[in-house]
PDB file of C-alpha atoms and ligand atoms in Angstrom:
ATOM      1  CA  MET A1100     -20.124   1.846 -13.635  1.00 62.00           C
ATOM      2  CA  ALA A1101     -20.526   5.542 -13.643  1.00 91.00           C
ATOM      3  CA  THR A1102     -18.409   8.533 -12.352  1.00 96.00           C
ATOM      4  CA  ILE A1103     -18.808   9.264  -8.740  1.00 97.00           C
ATOM      5  CA  LYS A1104     -18.470  12.306  -6.519  1.00 97.00           C
ATOM      6  CA  ILE A1105     -16.649  12.135  -3.238  1.00 96.00           C
ATOM      7  CA  LYS A1106     -16.735  15.489  -1.386  1.00 95.00           C
ATOM      8  CA  ASP A1107     -15.468  18.117  -3.763  1.00 95.00           C
ATOM      9  CA  LEU A1108     -13.873  15.592  -6.343  1.00 97.00           C
ATOM     10  CA  SER A1109     -15.175  13.513  -8.900  1.00 98.00           C
ATOM     11  CA  PHE A1110     -13.588   9.864  -9.688  1.00 98.00           C
ATOM     12  CA  LYS A1111     -14.138   7.631 -12.491  1.00 97.00           C
ATOM     13  CA  PRO A1112     -14.039   3.619 -12.523  1.00 97.00           C
ATOM     14  CA  PHE A1113     -10.409   2.289 -12.854  1.00 98.00           C
ATOM     15  CA  ILE A1114      -9.998  -1.294 -11.555  1.00 97.00           C
ATOM     16  CA  ASN A1115     -12.984  -3.386 -10.877  1.00 95.00           C
ATOM     17  CA  GLU A1116     -13.154  -6.156  -8.229  1.00 94.00           C
ATOM     18  CA  ASP A1117     -13.076  -8.912 -10.652  1.00 96.00           C
ATOM     19  CA  GLU A1118      -9.747  -7.550 -11.980  1.00 97.00           C
ATOM     20  CA  LEU A1119      -8.298  -7.244  -8.517  1.00 96.00           C
ATOM     21  CA  GLN A1120      -9.007 -10.724  -7.248  1.00 96.00           C
ATOM     22  CA  PRO A1121      -6.641 -12.755  -9.478  1.00 98.00           C
ATOM     23  CA  LEU A1122      -3.936 -10.043  -9.108  1.00 97.00           C
ATOM     24  CA  ILE A1123      -4.209 -10.528  -5.253  1.00 97.00           C
ATOM     25  CA  LYS A1124      -4.246 -14.337  -5.686  1.00 98.00           C
ATOM     26  CA  LYS A1125      -1.113 -14.167  -7.652  1.00 98.00           C
ATOM     27  CA  VAL A1126       0.744 -12.329  -4.940  1.00 98.00           C
ATOM     28  CA  ALA A1127      -0.530 -14.662  -2.367  1.00 97.00           C
ATOM     29  CA  ASN A1128       0.704 -17.721  -4.222  1.00 98.00           C
ATOM     30  CA  GLN A1129       4.014 -15.891  -4.806  1.00 98.00           C
ATOM     31  CA  ILE A1130       4.285 -15.471  -0.925  1.00 98.00           C
ATOM     32  CA  ASN A1131       3.215 -18.900  -0.207  1.00 98.00           C
ATOM     33  CA  LYS A1132       5.700 -20.422  -2.385  1.00 98.00           C
ATOM     34  CA  GLU A1133       8.521 -18.082  -1.168  1.00 98.00           C
ATOM     35  CA  TYR A1134       7.692 -18.709   2.456  1.00 98.00           C
ATOM     36  CA  ALA A1135       6.875 -22.255   2.242  1.00 98.00           C
ATOM     37  CA  GLY A1136       7.815 -23.987   5.605  1.00 98.00           C
ATOM     38  CA  LYS A1137       8.264 -20.530   7.471  1.00 98.00           C
ATOM     39  CA  SER A1138       5.795 -18.555   9.476  1.00 96.00           C
ATOM     40  CA  PRO A1139       5.887 -15.165   8.375  1.00 97.00           C
ATOM     41  CA  LEU A1140       4.514 -12.203  10.448  1.00 95.00           C
ATOM     42  CA  PHE A1141       2.303  -9.907   8.151  1.00 94.00           C
ATOM     43  CA  LEU A1142       2.144  -6.401   9.547  1.00 91.00           C
ATOM     44  CA  PHE A1143      -0.705  -4.179   8.465  1.00 89.00           C
ATOM     45  CA  VAL A1144       0.573  -1.021   9.755  1.00 72.00           C
ATOM     46  CA  LYS A1145      -0.570   2.363   9.005  1.00 67.00           C
ATOM     47  CA  LEU A1146       1.670   5.472   8.571  1.00 64.00           C
ATOM     48  CA  ALA A1147      -0.345   7.828   6.312  1.00 51.00           C
ATOM     49  CA  SER A1148       1.695  10.787   4.738  1.00 49.00           C
ATOM     50  CA  TYR A1149      -1.490  12.122   3.030  1.00 51.00           C
ATOM     51  CA  GLU A1150      -3.562  15.064   3.679  1.00 54.00           C
ATOM     52  CA  GLY A1151      -6.315  15.220   0.923  1.00 59.00           C
ATOM     53  CA  THR A1152      -4.890  14.112  -2.339  1.00 66.00           C
ATOM     54  CA  GLU A1153      -1.354  15.478  -1.849  1.00 64.00           C
ATOM     55  CA  SER A1154       1.684  13.848  -0.391  1.00 61.00           C
ATOM     56  CA  LYS A1155       3.192  15.909   2.454  1.00 58.00           C
ATOM     57  CA  GLY A1156       6.541  14.185   2.111  1.00 58.00           C
ATOM     58  CA  THR A1157       6.453  13.639   6.018  1.00 57.00           C
ATOM     59  CA  VAL A1158       5.071  10.816   7.842  1.00 48.00           C
ATOM     60  CA  ASN A1159       3.811  10.088  11.394  1.00 53.00           C
ATOM     61  CA  GLU A1160       5.129   7.623  13.894  1.00 59.00           C
ATOM     62  CA  LEU A1161       4.235   4.000  13.836  1.00 65.00           C
ATOM     63  CA  ILE A1162       1.451   3.233  16.469  1.00 62.00           C
ATOM     64  CA  GLY A1163       0.452   0.081  18.022  1.00 64.00           C
ATOM     65  CA  LEU A1164       3.248  -2.478  17.184  1.00 75.00           C
ATOM     66  CA  ASN A1165       3.266  -4.487  20.268  1.00 73.00           C
ATOM     67  CA  GLU A1166       4.605  -7.984  18.969  1.00 81.00           C
ATOM     68  CA  SER A1167       8.283  -8.863  19.084  1.00 90.00           C
ATOM     69  CA  LEU A1168       9.781  -8.945  15.564  1.00 93.00           C
ATOM     70  CA  GLU A1169      13.162 -10.277  16.705  1.00 96.00           C
ATOM     71  CA  GLY A1170      14.176 -13.326  14.554  1.00 97.00           C
ATOM     72  CA  ARG A1171      10.895 -13.258  12.470  1.00 97.00           C
ATOM     73  CA  ASP A1172      10.332 -13.130   8.788  1.00 98.00           C
ATOM     74  CA  VAL A1173       8.304  -9.987   8.477  1.00 96.00           C
ATOM     75  CA  ILE A1174       6.192  -8.837   5.547  1.00 96.00           C
ATOM     76  CA  ILE A1175       4.852  -5.241   5.545  1.00 93.00           C
ATOM     77  CA  VAL A1176       1.465  -5.306   3.790  1.00 93.00           C
ATOM     78  CA  GLU A1177       0.566  -1.932   2.326  1.00 93.00           C
ATOM     79  CA  ASP A1178      -2.488  -0.605   0.316  1.00 94.00           C
ATOM     80  CA  ILE A1179      -0.397   1.555  -2.006  1.00 95.00           C
ATOM     81  CA  VAL A1180       3.015   2.795  -2.354  1.00 95.00           C
ATOM     82  CA  ASP A1181       3.469   6.120  -3.907  1.00 95.00           C
ATOM     83  CA  THR A1182       6.617   8.216  -3.028  1.00 95.00           C
ATOM     84  CA  GLY A1183       7.866   5.528  -0.730  1.00 93.00           C
ATOM     85  CA  ASN A1184       8.377   7.912   2.276  1.00 87.00           C
ATOM     86  CA  THR A1185       5.946   6.069   4.436  1.00 82.00           C
ATOM     87  CA  LEU A1186       7.686   2.786   3.707  1.00 88.00           C
ATOM     88  CA  GLU A1187      11.264   4.086   4.262  1.00 89.00           C
ATOM     89  CA  LYS A1188      10.293   5.144   7.734  1.00 83.00           C
ATOM     90  CA  LEU A1189       8.463   1.904   8.485  1.00 86.00           C
ATOM     91  CA  TYR A1190      11.441   0.004   7.100  1.00 87.00           C
ATOM     92  CA  GLN A1191      13.922   1.748   9.559  1.00 85.00           C
ATOM     93  CA  ILE A1192      11.467   1.355  12.566  1.00 84.00           C
ATOM     94  CA  ILE A1193      11.117  -2.352  11.723  1.00 89.00           C
ATOM     95  CA  LEU A1194      14.811  -3.268  10.995  1.00 91.00           C
ATOM     96  CA  ASP A1195      15.632  -1.733  14.362  1.00 88.00           C
ATOM     97  CA  LYS A1196      13.650  -4.499  15.951  1.00 90.00           C
ATOM     98  CA  ASN A1197      15.885  -7.121  14.460  1.00 96.00           C
ATOM     99  CA  PRO A1198      13.742  -9.165  12.237  1.00 97.00           C
ATOM    100  CA  LYS A1199      15.312 -12.256  10.416  1.00 98.00           C
ATOM    101  CA  SER A1200      13.943 -10.855   7.153  1.00 98.00           C
ATOM    102  CA  LEU A1201      11.781  -7.959   5.858  1.00 97.00           C
ATOM    103  CA  LYS A1202       9.915  -7.818   2.644  1.00 97.00           C
ATOM    104  CA  ILE A1203       7.144  -5.584   1.291  1.00 96.00           C
ATOM    105  CA  ALA A1204       3.740  -6.553  -0.228  1.00 97.00           C
ATOM    106  CA  THR A1205       1.424  -3.918  -1.639  1.00 97.00           C
ATOM    107  CA  LEU A1206      -1.825  -3.950  -3.625  1.00 97.00           C
ATOM    108  CA  LEU A1207      -0.896  -0.909  -5.656  1.00 98.00           C
ATOM    109  CA  TYR A1208       2.439   0.706  -6.583  1.00 98.00           C
ATOM    110  CA  LYS A1209       3.116   3.996  -8.455  1.00 98.00           C
ATOM    111  CA  PRO A1210       6.572   3.417 -10.073  1.00 97.00           C
ATOM    112  CA  GLU A1211       6.461   7.055 -11.490  1.00 97.00           C
ATOM    113  CA  ALA A1212       5.992   8.474  -8.087  1.00 97.00           C
ATOM    114  CA  TYR A1213       8.265   6.304  -6.244  1.00 95.00           C
ATOM    115  CA  LYS A1214      11.554   7.982  -5.080  1.00 94.00           C
ATOM    116  CA  LYS A1215      13.435   5.400  -2.866  1.00 94.00           C
ATOM    117  CA  ASP A1216      15.833   2.740  -3.773  1.00 91.00           C
ATOM    118  CA  PHE A1217      14.686  -0.268  -1.869  1.00 90.00           C
ATOM    119  CA  ASN A1218      12.725  -3.110  -3.570  1.00 94.00           C
ATOM    120  CA  ILE A1219       9.173  -3.526  -3.500  1.00 96.00           C
ATOM    121  CA  ASP A1220       8.992  -7.363  -3.297  1.00 98.00           C
ATOM    122  CA  PHE A1221       5.411  -8.162  -3.973  1.00 98.00           C
ATOM    123  CA  VAL A1222       3.083  -6.032  -6.101  1.00 98.00           C
ATOM    124  CA  ALA A1223      -0.465  -6.817  -7.114  1.00 98.00           C
ATOM    125  CA  LYS A1224      -0.683  -3.909  -9.535  1.00 98.00           C
ATOM    126  CA  GLU A1225       1.390  -1.098 -10.896  1.00 98.00           C
ATOM    127  CA  ILE A1226      -0.638   2.099 -11.576  1.00 98.00           C
ATOM    128  CA  PRO A1227       0.139   5.599 -13.099  1.00 98.00           C
ATOM    129  CA  ASN A1228       0.684   8.362 -10.699  1.00 97.00           C
ATOM    130  CA  ASN A1229      -2.875   9.465 -10.169  1.00 97.00           C
ATOM    131  CA  PHE A1230      -4.942   9.643  -6.848  1.00 98.00           C
ATOM    132  CA  VAL A1231      -7.155   6.548  -6.395  1.00 98.00           C
ATOM    133  CA  VAL A1232      -9.961   5.598  -3.884  1.00 98.00           C
ATOM    134  CA  GLY A1233     -11.768   2.493  -3.098  1.00 98.00           C
ATOM    135  CA  TYR A1234     -11.078  -1.182  -1.963  1.00 97.00           C
ATOM    136  CA  GLY A1235      -9.850   0.305   1.455  1.00 95.00           C
ATOM    137  CA  LEU A1236      -8.229   3.600   0.020  1.00 97.00           C
ATOM    138  CA  ASP A1237      -9.818   6.715   1.241  1.00 96.00           C
ATOM    139  CA  TYR A1238     -10.123  10.371   0.256  1.00 97.00           C
ATOM    140  CA  ASP A1239     -10.270  12.136   3.617  1.00 95.00           C
ATOM    141  CA  GLY A1240     -12.155   9.454   5.185  1.00 95.00           C
ATOM    142  CA  PHE A1241     -14.575   8.587   2.264  1.00 97.00           C
ATOM    143  CA  GLY A1242     -14.619   6.070  -0.398  1.00 97.00           C
ATOM    144  CA  ARG A1243     -12.840   3.408   1.528  1.00 96.00           C
ATOM    145  CA  ASN A1244     -15.863   1.068   1.283  1.00 96.00           C
ATOM    146  CA  LEU A1245     -16.079   0.970  -2.424  1.00 97.00           C
ATOM    147  CA  SER A1246     -15.528  -2.404  -3.877  1.00 96.00           C
ATOM    148  CA  SER A1247     -13.678  -1.206  -7.089  1.00 96.00           C
ATOM    149  CA  ILE A1248     -10.946   1.406  -7.462  1.00 98.00           C
ATOM    150  CA  TYR A1249     -11.886   4.675  -8.904  1.00 98.00           C
ATOM    151  CA  VAL A1250      -9.253   7.334 -10.352  1.00 98.00           C
ATOM    152  CA  LEU A1251      -9.528  10.957  -9.862  1.00 98.00           C
ATOM    153  CA  ASN A1252     -11.008  12.744 -12.936  1.00 96.00           C
ATOM    154  CA  GLN A1253      -8.605  15.469 -14.042  1.00 85.00           C
TER     155      GLN A1253
HETATM  156  P1  LIG B2121       3.903   7.191   0.211  1.00 59.12           P
HETATM  157  O1  LIG B2121       4.594   7.636   1.607  1.00 59.12           O
HETATM  158  O2  LIG B2121       4.425   6.105  -0.558  1.00 59.12           O
HETATM  159  O3  LIG B2121       3.892   8.671  -0.662  1.00 59.12           O
HETATM  160  O4  LIG B2121       2.246   7.214   0.499  1.00 59.12           O
HETATM  161  C1  LIG B2121       1.917   6.098   1.193  1.00 59.12           C
HETATM  162  C2  LIG B2121       0.499   6.346   1.678  1.00 59.12           C
HETATM  163  O5  LIG B2121      -0.149   7.499   1.119  1.00 59.12           O
HETATM  164  C3  LIG B2121      -0.390   5.190   1.505  1.00 59.12           C
HETATM  165  O6  LIG B2121      -0.304   4.050   2.436  1.00 59.12           O
HETATM  166  C4  LIG B2121      -1.822   5.747   1.382  1.00 59.12           C
HETATM  167  O7  LIG B2121      -2.264   5.983   2.532  1.00 59.12           O
HETATM  168  C5  LIG B2121      -1.507   7.129   0.898  1.00 59.12           C
HETATM  169  N1  LIG B2121      -1.612   7.303  -0.559  1.00 59.12           N
HETATM  170  C6  LIG B2121      -0.654   7.266  -1.623  1.00 59.12           C
HETATM  171  N2  LIG B2121      -1.254   7.345  -2.724  1.00 59.12           N
HETATM  172  C7  LIG B2121      -2.671   7.330  -2.677  1.00 59.12           C
HETATM  173  C8  LIG B2121      -3.665   7.335  -3.552  1.00 59.12           C
HETATM  174  O8  LIG B2121      -3.624   7.343  -4.837  1.00 59.12           O
HETATM  175  N3  LIG B2121      -4.902   7.271  -3.003  1.00 59.12           N
HETATM  176  C9  LIG B2121      -5.109   7.100  -1.623  1.00 59.12           C
HETATM  177  N4  LIG B2121      -6.328   7.029  -1.190  1.00 59.12           N
HETATM  178  N5  LIG B2121      -4.204   7.245  -0.778  1.00 59.12           N
HETATM  179  C10 LIG B2121      -2.838   7.131  -1.186  1.00 59.12           C
END
């Protein structure tokens, strides 16, 4: 796999699909085990705090959550946890809806960038504090469709 260019930036191969699959499976198994006999509600919500490659430190309001979370075992599913700003906001909004329990699952987690205290319960892979694209993660709307994850060339 070669270096790629997205808009003005160049990215190099970082984690390929073959490496991601077993990591995702592992998290899925963990969740299956922990929630055996329960019926958790997975929330794939989006609250991007990003503009380009830099976190703004502020997040937008949560849009489009119509289901009742009252008494439910809720799992927030994130693509990536960076500073944790997005998650903190989400956490508060969701806790206000009185779920029975609330946990967080994420594909990627940047421990060096994380600034919050609450626990990230399920993590497929920890990565260094660099900007990544692919596998659903975009750079200004581009690169989301890449089957592997690429990291910014610095
Ligand atoms: P946080 O609020 O934790 O700083 O950032 C969370 C959100 O920022 C993620 O859901 C994602 O949309 C975006 N983000 C954080 N780091 C990256 C990254 O390395 N690449 C991309 N494409 N988005 C990121």
